[in-house]
Amino acid sequence: MKQKPTLKVIAKELDVSVSTVSKALRDSKEIGEETKNKVKAFAKLYNYKPNNIALSLKNKKTKTLGVIIPEIVHHFFTTVISGIENYANEKGYNVIVGLSNESFKKEVINLEMLANGSIDGFIISVAKETLSAKDYHHLYETIDQGIPIVMFDRVIDEIECDKVIVDDIKTSEKAVQKLLNSGCKHIGIISTKDYVSVGRLRTEGYINALKSNGIDVDKNLILKIDDKFNSDDNLEFLEQQIFDYFESNDVDGLFAVNELYAITAMKVARQKGLSIPNDLQIIGFTDGVLSKHAFPPLTTISQHGFEMGEEAAKLLIERLENTDDDEEAFKTTVVKTDIIERETTKL
Amino acid sequence: MKQKPTLKVIAKELDVSVSTVSKALRDSKEIGEETKNKVKAFAKLYNYKPNNIALSLKNKKTKTLGVIIPEIVHHFFTTVISGIENYANEKGYNVIVGLSNESFKKEVINLEMLANGSIDGFIISVAKETLSAKDYHHLYETIDQGIPIVMFDRVIDEIECDKVIVDDIKTSEKAVQKLLNSGCKHIGIISTKDYVSVGRLRTEGYINALKSNGIDVDKNLILKIDDKFNSDDNLEFLEQQIFDYFESNDVDGLFAVNELYAITAMKVARQKGLSIPNDLQIIGFTDGVLSKHAFPPLTTISQHGFEMGEEAAKLLIERLENTDDDEEAFKTTVVKTDIIERETTKL
DNA sequence: TCTTACAACTACAACGATTTCGTGTTGATA
DNA sequence: TATCAACACGAAATCGTTGTAGTTGTAAGA
């Protein structure tokens, strides 16, 4: 086992000073050609690489980004991470991932654990529990300590920071409009409780679309699922709610604010003998593997998670590397969405 | 913006020495009660938290684990990460994620980037490109530098390190046996090329099961897909291969070595008018969202990714914290598998 | 011959924390 | 009164690296 060499051991070995080695490797003109070559050759031979931790301490920069998300077993979030990683690596940054599991407490712990020097900035999608409790002190404190935050997807309006979102309202309007155009008369929505910002906004878009088409909004057609926790755990509960919804409502078009709701709705509809898309057309928000491989393949809204991740990383790194200390204004990037037409909607 | 206080500023503020502050906070008996209380109160007030980077430098331990996986938009891998995170966080460790995207080069870069002090140890599932190129120098070098590696899922036999695997052979035997028991006469397998260890082993299990039932192995029934890259990208290619396979072979039972192959096979079978499970029974390896929500729901083998992650983290952390320098022998943990019976198989 | 300039290097401080080894004061004991 | 232990604290080294500020030695210029 050969330990990584340090400047010190190289210096001793070559009988020069540590500073000389450091400078030689950084190609400083203070050092003579001969010595430089000698040092470089030696360093290469022993595969010297500067110690990141020491550099971090010195530079007060870790070149790593902290990403905190509610869950990782989730297509959208992993797509975003992918985008973050991609951009971050290009710029020489690493990515530490922290999972909140939708828990406020875990989110706080993760944030504090990483805020002690481990990372230069955060990219966060806030936990549902945080959203419903409206306790944002940990976020304020982090920002107050000079650690920049970029929020994506689930965003808190009142916090001033960079944000990457999708125009949930407009996109939802577009989706519902498509349903309308395809002949749907009674369009329902399966959404989340209002404390989840994206759920609230998508519901708003749904309502807007109906109104602008002169259709009265029937509150019964708006189903707001309450799932504070990982939705995979209470699938039966979800199914039951959707089942009841179908029992008491007669819809021919359905807009679901996420993939799981859409897929589950399809399943329940199938149980009830409904034919998709003939009896019922469905559009889901967020495109994932489920939609793609569903039967029939689900028409969805692509949020372009990869681009969102890239954009978030870009905003963060730009802020980190902006040395002219005239504080740049916070930006909110709106990533475009697309409707991916598959087979749960008619043309 | 209030910067995080350091020991130095606390010391200056309270007019004591840095050492005194440090000791007071660590409750050393060298420091008088009065001073201790004063320091602690002040530290609490200003929310002092020791700087992780400084600690890492001093202790030569970063308390972070490096996880390198081929892709993150993948149910199995995210489940494993979940398990790793869970165990690691419990033990006070953080997790840095690096993606190889199945590329040898990116794997090497990631490894080297993190091996320079950023992490204490690695958890790796090797990229397909690395596997097919059989170039493992980066792994050997890492281990040689004293950085422990734990491999999971895609494992390299000849490298000595801790490993977490599933008994691919036995599990596949079990699956094929189940197909046999359910009345299948002509069982096929959709596998990967042999350089992917798990593909090779699962094929081996398939062959074993047939042989031990006195059935001749028909090479034509073994389809080995070649996908060096992200399988999502060449879905049509996959479909085409499976389509051709069905054209030239008549099977009533199918064992697929991963979820995507199974789901795609179902899709192709449906196109060909086959009824599942009446005309064709299918079992897929690796349980994910797709299987659960497929129509009909797919019978699969659960690999218990979460447990695999926990186990990998456990092995790694145990090795890291094992201070008695009698090198512990390398362990290979075999995580149990289960067949999750859903609706693509008969009882 | 004495500056002066320059090349080529070294010493030292600093980043933030811990830890070992002192050191000065107090009170008790011989 | 001299000695010593206990107590409470401080100085300095250390981790690995970099940047600034010296410190040499040599050669050119006056």
Coordinates of N, CA and C in Angstrom, one line a residue, chain A residues 34-211:
Chain A
E34 N 15.1 23.6 -14.8 CA 15.7 22.3 -14.4 C 14.9 21.7 -13.2
T35 N 14.8 22.6 -12.2 CA 14.1 22.1 -11.0 C 12.7 21.8 -11.3
K36 N 12.1 22.6 -12.1 CA 10.7 22.3 -12.4 C 10.5 21.0 -13.0
N37 N 11.4 20.7 -14.0 CA 11.3 19.4 -14.7 C 11.5 18.2 -13.7
K38 N 12.5 18.4 -12.9 CA 12.8 17.4 -11.9 C 11.6 17.1 -11.0
V39 N 11.0 18.2 -10.5 CA 9.9 18.0 -9.6 C 8.7 17.4 -10.3
K40 N 8.4 17.9 -11.5 CA 7.3 17.4 -12.3 C 7.4 15.9 -12.6
A41 N 8.6 15.6 -13.0 CA 8.8 14.2 -13.3 C 8.6 13.3 -12.1
F42 N 9.1 13.8 -10.9 CA 8.9 13.0 -9.7 C 7.5 12.9 -9.3
A43 N 6.8 14.0 -9.4 CA 5.4 14.1 -9.1 C 4.6 13.1 -10.0
K44 N 4.9 13.1 -11.2 CA 4.2 12.2 -12.1 C 4.4 10.8 -11.8
L45 N 5.7 10.5 -11.6 CA 6.1 9.1 -11.2 C 5.3 8.6 -10.0
Y46 N 5.2 9.5 -9.0 CA 4.5 9.0 -7.8 C 3.0 9.4 -7.8
N47 N 2.6 9.8 -8.9 CA 1.2 10.1 -9.1 C 0.6 11.1 -8.1
Y48 N 1.4 12.2 -7.9 CA 1.0 13.2 -7.0 C -0.3 13.9 -7.4
K49 N -1.2 14.1 -6.5 CA -2.4 14.9 -6.8 C -2.7 15.7 -5.5
P50 N -2.8 17.0 -5.7 CA -3.0 17.8 -4.5 C -4.2 17.4 -3.6
N51 N -4.1 17.4 -2.4 CA -5.2 17.0 -1.5 C -6.3 18.1 -1.5
N52 N -7.5 17.5 -1.9 CA -8.6 18.4 -2.0 C -9.0 19.1 -0.7
I53 N -8.9 18.4 0.4 CA -9.3 18.9 1.6 C -8.5 20.1 2.0
A54 N -7.2 19.9 1.9 CA -6.3 21.0 2.2 C -6.6 22.3 1.3
L55 N -6.8 22.0 0.1 CA -7.2 23.1 -0.8 C -8.5 23.8 -0.4
S56 N -9.4 22.9 0.0 CA -10.7 23.5 0.4 C -10.5 24.4 1.6
L57 N -9.7 24.0 2.5 CA -9.5 24.7 3.7 C -8.8 26.1 3.4
K58 N -7.8 26.0 2.5 CA -7.1 27.2 2.1 C -8.0 28.1 1.4
N59 N -8.7 27.6 0.4 CA -9.4 28.5 -0.5 C -10.8 28.8 0.0
K60 N -11.2 28.2 1.0 CA -12.6 28.3 1.5 C -13.6 28.0 0.5
K61 N -13.2 27.1 -0.4 CA -14.2 26.6 -1.4 C -14.0 25.1 -1.5
T62 N -15.1 24.4 -1.5 CA -15.0 23.0 -1.6 C -15.2 22.4 -3.0
K63 N -15.7 23.3 -3.8 CA -16.0 22.8 -5.2 C -16.9 21.6 -5.1
T64 N -17.8 21.6 -4.2 CA -18.9 20.6 -4.2 C -20.2 21.3 -3.9
L65 N -21.2 20.7 -4.5 CA -22.6 21.2 -4.4 C -23.4 20.3 -3.6
G66 N -24.2 20.8 -2.7 CA -25.1 20.0 -1.9 C -26.5 19.9 -2.5
V67 N -27.0 18.8 -2.8 CA -28.3 18.6 -3.4 C -29.2 18.0 -2.4
I68 N -30.3 18.6 -2.0 CA -31.2 18.0 -1.1 C -32.6 17.8 -1.7
I69 N -33.0 16.6 -1.8 CA -34.3 16.3 -2.4 C -35.1 15.4 -1.5
P70 N -36.4 15.4 -1.7 CA -37.3 14.7 -0.9 C -37.1 13.2 -1.0
E71 N -36.9 12.7 -2.2 CA -36.7 11.2 -2.3 C -35.9 11.0 -3.6
I72 N -35.2 9.9 -3.6 CA -34.3 9.6 -4.7 C -34.9 8.5 -5.6
V73 N -35.7 7.7 -5.1 CA -36.3 6.7 -5.9 C -37.5 7.3 -6.6
H74 N -37.2 8.1 -7.5 CA -38.2 8.9 -8.2 C -37.6 9.5 -9.5
H75 N -38.3 9.2 -10.6 CA -37.8 9.4 -11.9 C -37.4 10.9 -12.1
F76 N -38.3 11.8 -11.7 CA -38.1 13.2 -12.0 C -36.8 13.7 -11.2
F77 N -36.8 13.4 -10.0 CA -35.6 13.9 -9.2 C -34.3 13.3 -9.7
T78 N -34.3 12.0 -10.1 CA -33.0 11.5 -10.6 C -32.7 12.1 -11.9
T79 N -33.6 12.5 -12.7 CA -33.3 13.2 -13.9 C -32.7 14.5 -13.6
V80 N -33.2 15.2 -12.7 CA -32.7 16.5 -12.3 C -31.2 16.3 -11.8
I81 N -31.0 15.3 -10.9 CA -29.7 15.1 -10.4 C -28.7 14.8 -11.6
S82 N -29.2 14.1 -12.5 CA -28.4 13.8 -13.7 C -27.9 15.1 -14.3
G83 N -28.9 16.0 -14.5 CA -28.5 17.3 -15.1 C -27.6 18.1 -14.3
I84 N -27.8 18.0 -13.0 CA -26.9 18.8 -12.1 C -25.5 18.2 -12.2
E85 N -25.4 16.9 -12.0 CA -24.1 16.2 -12.1 C -23.4 16.6 -13.4
N86 N -24.1 16.5 -14.5 CA -23.5 16.8 -15.8 C -22.9 18.1 -15.8
Y87 N -23.6 19.1 -15.5 CA -23.1 20.5 -15.5 C -22.0 20.7 -14.5
A88 N -22.2 20.2 -13.3 CA -21.3 20.4 -12.2 C -19.9 19.7 -12.5
N89 N -20.0 18.5 -13.0 CA -18.7 17.9 -13.4 C -17.9 18.6 -14.4
E90 N -18.7 19.1 -15.4 CA -18.0 19.9 -16.4 C -17.2 21.1 -15.8
K91 N -17.8 21.6 -14.8 CA -17.2 22.8 -14.2 C -16.3 22.4 -13.0
G92 N -16.0 21.1 -12.9 CA -15.1 20.6 -11.8 C -15.7 20.6 -10.4
Y93 N -17.0 20.5 -10.4 CA -17.7 20.4 -9.1 C -18.1 19.0 -8.8
N94 N -18.2 18.6 -7.5 CA -18.8 17.3 -7.1 C -20.1 17.6 -6.5
V95 N -20.9 16.5 -6.4 CA -22.2 16.6 -5.9 C -22.5 15.7 -4.7
I96 N -22.9 16.3 -3.6 CA -23.3 15.5 -2.4 C -24.8 15.5 -2.4
V97 N -25.3 14.3 -2.2 CA -26.8 14.2 -2.2 C -27.3 13.9 -0.8
G98 N -28.3 14.7 -0.4 CA -28.9 14.4 0.9 C -30.4 14.2 0.7
L99 N -31.0 13.2 1.4 CA -32.4 12.9 1.2 C -33.2 13.4 2.4
S100 N -34.2 14.1 2.2 CA -35.1 14.5 3.3 C -36.2 13.5 3.6
N101 N -36.5 12.6 2.6 CA -37.6 11.7 2.8 C -38.9 12.5 3.1
E102 N -39.0 13.6 2.6 CA -40.2 14.5 2.8 C -40.3 14.9 4.3
S103 N -39.2 14.7 5.1 CA -39.3 15.0 6.5 C -38.6 16.3 6.8
F104 N -39.3 17.2 7.5 CA -38.7 18.5 7.9 C -37.4 18.3 8.6
K105 N -37.5 17.5 9.6 CA -36.4 17.3 10.5 C -35.1 16.8 9.7
K106 N -35.3 15.8 8.8 CA -34.2 15.3 8.1 C -33.6 16.4 7.1
E107 N -34.5 17.2 6.7 CA -34.1 18.3 5.8 C -33.2 19.2 6.5
V108 N -33.6 19.6 7.7 CA -32.8 20.5 8.6 C -31.5 19.9 8.9
I109 N -31.5 18.6 9.3 CA -30.2 17.9 9.7 C -29.3 17.9 8.5
N110 N -29.8 17.5 7.3 CA -29.0 17.5 6.2 C -28.4 18.8 5.8
L111 N -29.2 19.8 5.9 CA -28.7 21.2 5.6 C -27.6 21.6 6.6
E112 N -27.8 21.4 7.8 CA -26.8 21.8 8.8 C -25.6 21.0 8.7
M113 N -25.7 19.7 8.4 CA -24.6 18.8 8.3 C -23.7 19.3 7.2
L114 N -24.3 19.8 6.1 CA -23.5 20.1 5.0 C -23.0 21.6 5.0
A115 N -23.7 22.4 5.8 CA -23.4 23.8 5.8 C -22.2 24.1 6.6
N116 N -21.6 23.1 7.3 CA -20.4 23.4 8.1 C -19.1 23.3 7.2
G117 N -19.2 23.8 6.1 CA -18.0 23.8 5.3 C -17.9 22.8 4.2
S118 N -18.8 21.8 4.3 CA -18.7 20.7 3.3 C -19.0 21.1 1.9
I119 N -19.9 22.1 1.7 CA -20.3 22.4 0.4 C -20.3 24.0 0.2
D120 N -20.3 24.4 -1.1 CA -20.3 25.8 -1.4 C -21.7 26.4 -1.6
G121 N -22.6 25.5 -1.9 CA -24.0 26.0 -2.1 C -25.0 24.8 -2.2
F122 N -26.2 25.2 -2.1 CA -27.3 24.1 -2.2 C -28.2 24.2 -3.4
I123 N -28.7 23.1 -3.8 CA -29.8 23.0 -4.7 C -30.8 22.1 -4.0
I124 N -32.0 22.7 -3.9 CA -33.0 22.1 -3.0 C -34.4 22.0 -3.7
S125 N -35.0 20.9 -3.4 CA -36.5 20.8 -3.6 C -37.0 20.5 -2.3
V126 N -37.9 21.4 -1.8 CA -38.3 21.3 -0.4 C -39.2 20.2 -0.1
A127 N -39.1 19.6 1.1 CA -39.9 18.5 1.6 C -41.3 19.0 1.8
K128 N -42.3 18.1 1.6 CA -43.7 18.4 1.8 C -43.9 18.8 3.2
E129 N -43.3 18.2 4.2 CA -43.5 18.5 5.6 C -43.1 20.0 5.9
T130 N -42.0 20.4 5.3 CA -41.5 21.8 5.4 C -42.5 22.7 4.8
L131 N -43.0 22.3 3.7 CA -44.0 23.2 3.0 C -45.3 23.3 3.8
S132 N -45.7 22.2 4.4 CA -47.0 22.3 5.1 C -46.8 23.0 6.5
A133 N -45.6 22.8 7.1 CA -45.3 23.5 8.4 C -45.0 24.9 8.2
K134 N -44.6 25.3 7.0 CA -44.2 26.6 6.7 C -43.0 27.1 7.6
D135 N -42.2 26.2 8.0 CA -41.0 26.6 8.8 C -39.8 26.6 7.9
Y136 N -39.4 27.8 7.6 CA -38.2 27.9 6.7 C -37.0 28.5 7.4
H137 N -36.9 28.4 8.7 CA -35.8 29.1 9.4 C -34.5 28.5 8.9
H138 N -34.4 27.2 8.6 CA -33.1 26.6 8.2 C -32.7 27.1 6.9
L139 N -33.6 27.4 6.1 CA -33.3 28.0 4.8 C -32.8 29.4 4.9
Y140 N -33.5 30.2 5.7 CA -33.1 31.6 5.9 C -31.7 31.6 6.5
E141 N -31.5 30.8 7.5 CA -30.2 30.8 8.2 C -29.0 30.4 7.3
T142 N -29.3 29.5 6.4 CA -28.3 29.1 5.5 C -27.9 30.2 4.6
I143 N -28.9 30.8 4.0 CA -28.7 32.0 3.2 C -27.9 33.1 3.9
D144 N -28.4 33.3 5.2 CA -27.8 34.3 6.0 C -26.3 34.1 6.3
Q145 N -25.9 32.8 6.2 CA -24.5 32.5 6.4 C -23.7 32.7 5.2
G146 N -24.4 33.1 4.2 CA -23.6 33.4 2.9 C -23.6 32.2 2.0
I147 N -24.3 31.1 2.3 CA -24.3 30.0 1.4 C -25.5 30.1 0.5
P148 N -25.3 30.2 -0.8 CA -26.4 30.4 -1.7 C -27.2 29.1 -1.9
I149 N -28.5 29.3 -2.2 CA -29.4 28.2 -2.4 C -30.1 28.4 -3.7
V150 N -30.3 27.4 -4.5 CA -31.1 27.4 -5.7 C -32.2 26.4 -5.4
M151 N -33.4 26.9 -5.5 CA -34.6 26.0 -5.4 C -35.1 25.5 -6.7
F152 N -35.6 24.3 -6.8 CA -36.2 23.9 -8.0 C -37.5 23.1 -7.8
D153 N -38.3 23.1 -8.7 CA -39.6 22.4 -8.6 C -40.5 22.9 -7.5
R154 N -40.2 22.4 -6.3 CA -41.0 22.8 -5.1 C -40.3 24.0 -4.6
V155 N -40.9 25.2 -4.7 CA -40.2 26.4 -4.5 C -40.9 27.2 -3.5
I156 N -40.2 28.0 -2.7 CA -40.9 28.9 -1.7 C -40.8 30.3 -2.2
D157 N -42.0 30.9 -2.6 CA -42.0 32.2 -3.2 C -41.3 33.3 -2.3
E158 N -41.6 33.2 -1.0 CA -41.2 34.3 -0.1 C -39.7 34.3 0.2
I159 N -39.0 33.2 -0.2 CA -37.6 33.2 0.0 C -36.8 33.7 -1.2
E160 N -35.9 34.6 -0.9 CA -35.2 35.2 -2.0 C -34.0 34.4 -2.4
C161 N -34.1 33.8 -3.5 CA -32.9 33.0 -4.0 C -33.2 32.7 -5.5
D162 N -32.2 32.1 -6.1 CA -32.4 31.7 -7.5 C -33.4 30.5 -7.5
K163 N -34.1 30.4 -8.5 CA -35.1 29.3 -8.6 C -35.2 28.8 -10.1
V164 N -35.5 27.5 -10.1 CA -35.7 26.9 -11.5 C -37.0 26.2 -11.4
I165 N -37.9 26.7 -12.2 CA -39.3 26.1 -12.2 C -39.8 25.9 -13.6
V166 N -41.0 25.4 -13.6 CA -41.7 25.2 -14.8 C -42.9 26.1 -14.7
D167 N -43.4 26.6 -15.7 CA -44.6 27.4 -15.6 C -45.8 26.5 -15.4
D168 N -46.0 26.2 -14.1 CA -47.0 25.2 -13.8 C -48.4 25.6 -14.3
I169 N -48.7 26.8 -14.1 CA -50.0 27.3 -14.4 C -50.3 27.2 -15.9
K170 N -49.4 27.8 -16.7 CA -49.5 27.8 -18.1 C -49.5 26.4 -18.7
T171 N -48.6 25.6 -18.2 CA -48.5 24.3 -18.7 C -49.8 23.5 -18.4
S172 N -50.3 23.7 -17.3 CA -51.5 22.9 -16.9 C -52.7 23.4 -17.8
E173 N -52.7 24.7 -18.0 CA -53.7 25.3 -18.9 C -53.7 24.6 -20.3
K174 N -52.4 24.5 -20.8 CA -52.2 23.9 -22.1 C -52.7 22.5 -22.1
A175 N -52.4 21.7 -21.0 CA -52.8 20.3 -21.0 C -54.3 20.2 -21.0
V176 N -55.0 21.0 -20.1 CA -56.4 20.9 -20.0 C -57.1 21.4 -21.4
Q177 N -56.4 22.4 -22.0 CA -56.9 22.9 -23.2 C -56.9 21.8 -24.3
K178 N -55.8 21.0 -24.2 CA -55.7 19.9 -25.2 C -56.8 18.9 -25.0
L179 N -57.1 18.6 -23.7 CA -58.2 17.7 -23.4 C -59.5 18.3 -24.0
L180 N -59.7 19.5 -23.8 CA -60.9 20.2 -24.3 C -60.9 20.1 -25.8
N181 N -59.8 20.4 -26.4 CA -59.8 20.3 -27.9 C -60.1 18.9 -28.4
S182 N -59.7 17.9 -27.6 CA -59.9 16.5 -28.0 C -61.3 16.1 -27.7
G183 N -62.2 17.0 -27.3 CA -63.6 16.6 -27.2 C -64.1 16.3 -25.8
C184 N -63.2 16.5 -24.8 CA -63.7 16.2 -23.4 C -64.7 17.3 -23.0
K185 N -65.7 16.8 -22.3 CA -66.7 17.7 -21.8 C -66.6 17.9 -20.3
H186 N -66.3 16.8 -19.6 CA -66.2 16.8 -18.2 C -64.8 16.4 -17.7
I187 N -64.0 17.5 -17.5 CA -62.6 17.2 -17.1 C -62.4 17.3 -15.7
G188 N -61.8 16.3 -15.1 CA -61.4 16.3 -13.7 C -59.9 16.5 -13.5
I189 N -59.5 16.8 -12.2 CA -58.1 16.9 -11.9 C -57.8 16.1 -10.7
I190 N -56.7 15.4 -10.7 CA -56.3 14.8 -9.4 C -55.0 15.5 -9.0
S191 N -55.1 16.2 -7.9 CA -54.0 17.1 -7.5 C -53.6 16.7 -6.1
T192 N -52.7 17.6 -5.5 CA -52.3 17.4 -4.2 C -53.0 18.5 -3.3
K193 N -52.8 18.4 -2.0 CA -53.2 19.5 -1.2 C -52.5 20.8 -1.5
D194 N -53.1 21.9 -1.2 CA -52.6 23.1 -1.6 C -51.2 23.5 -1.1
Y195 N -50.8 22.9 0.0 CA -49.5 23.4 0.5 C -48.3 23.0 -0.4
V196 N -48.6 22.0 -1.2 CA -47.5 21.6 -2.2 C -47.7 22.6 -3.4
S197 N -46.7 23.5 -3.5 CA -46.9 24.6 -4.4 C -47.2 24.1 -5.8
V198 N -46.5 23.1 -6.3 CA -46.8 22.7 -7.7 C -48.2 22.2 -7.8
G199 N -48.7 21.5 -6.8 CA -50.1 21.0 -6.9 C -51.1 22.2 -7.0
R200 N -50.8 23.2 -6.1 CA -51.7 24.4 -6.1 C -51.7 25.1 -7.4
L201 N -50.5 25.3 -8.0 CA -50.4 26.0 -9.2 C -51.0 25.2 -10.4
R202 N -50.8 23.9 -10.4 CA -51.4 23.1 -11.5 C -52.9 23.1 -11.4
T203 N -53.4 23.1 -10.2 CA -54.8 23.2 -10.0 C -55.3 24.5 -10.6
E204 N -54.6 25.6 -10.3 CA -54.9 26.9 -10.7 C -55.0 26.9 -12.3
G205 N -54.0 26.3 -12.9 CA -54.0 26.3 -14.4 C -55.2 25.5 -14.9
Y206 N -55.6 24.5 -14.2 CA -56.7 23.7 -14.6 C -58.0 24.6 -14.6
I207 N -58.1 25.3 -13.5 CA -59.3 26.2 -13.3 C -59.3 27.3 -14.4
N208 N -58.1 27.9 -14.6 CA -58.0 28.9 -15.6 C -58.5 28.4 -17.0
A209 N -58.0 27.2 -17.3 CA -58.4 26.7 -18.6 C -59.9 26.6 -18.8
L210 N -60.5 26.0 -17.8 CA -61.9 25.8 -17.8 C -62.6 27.2 -18.0
K211 N -62.2 28.1 -17.1 CA -62.9 29.4 -17.1 C -62.8 30.1 -18.4

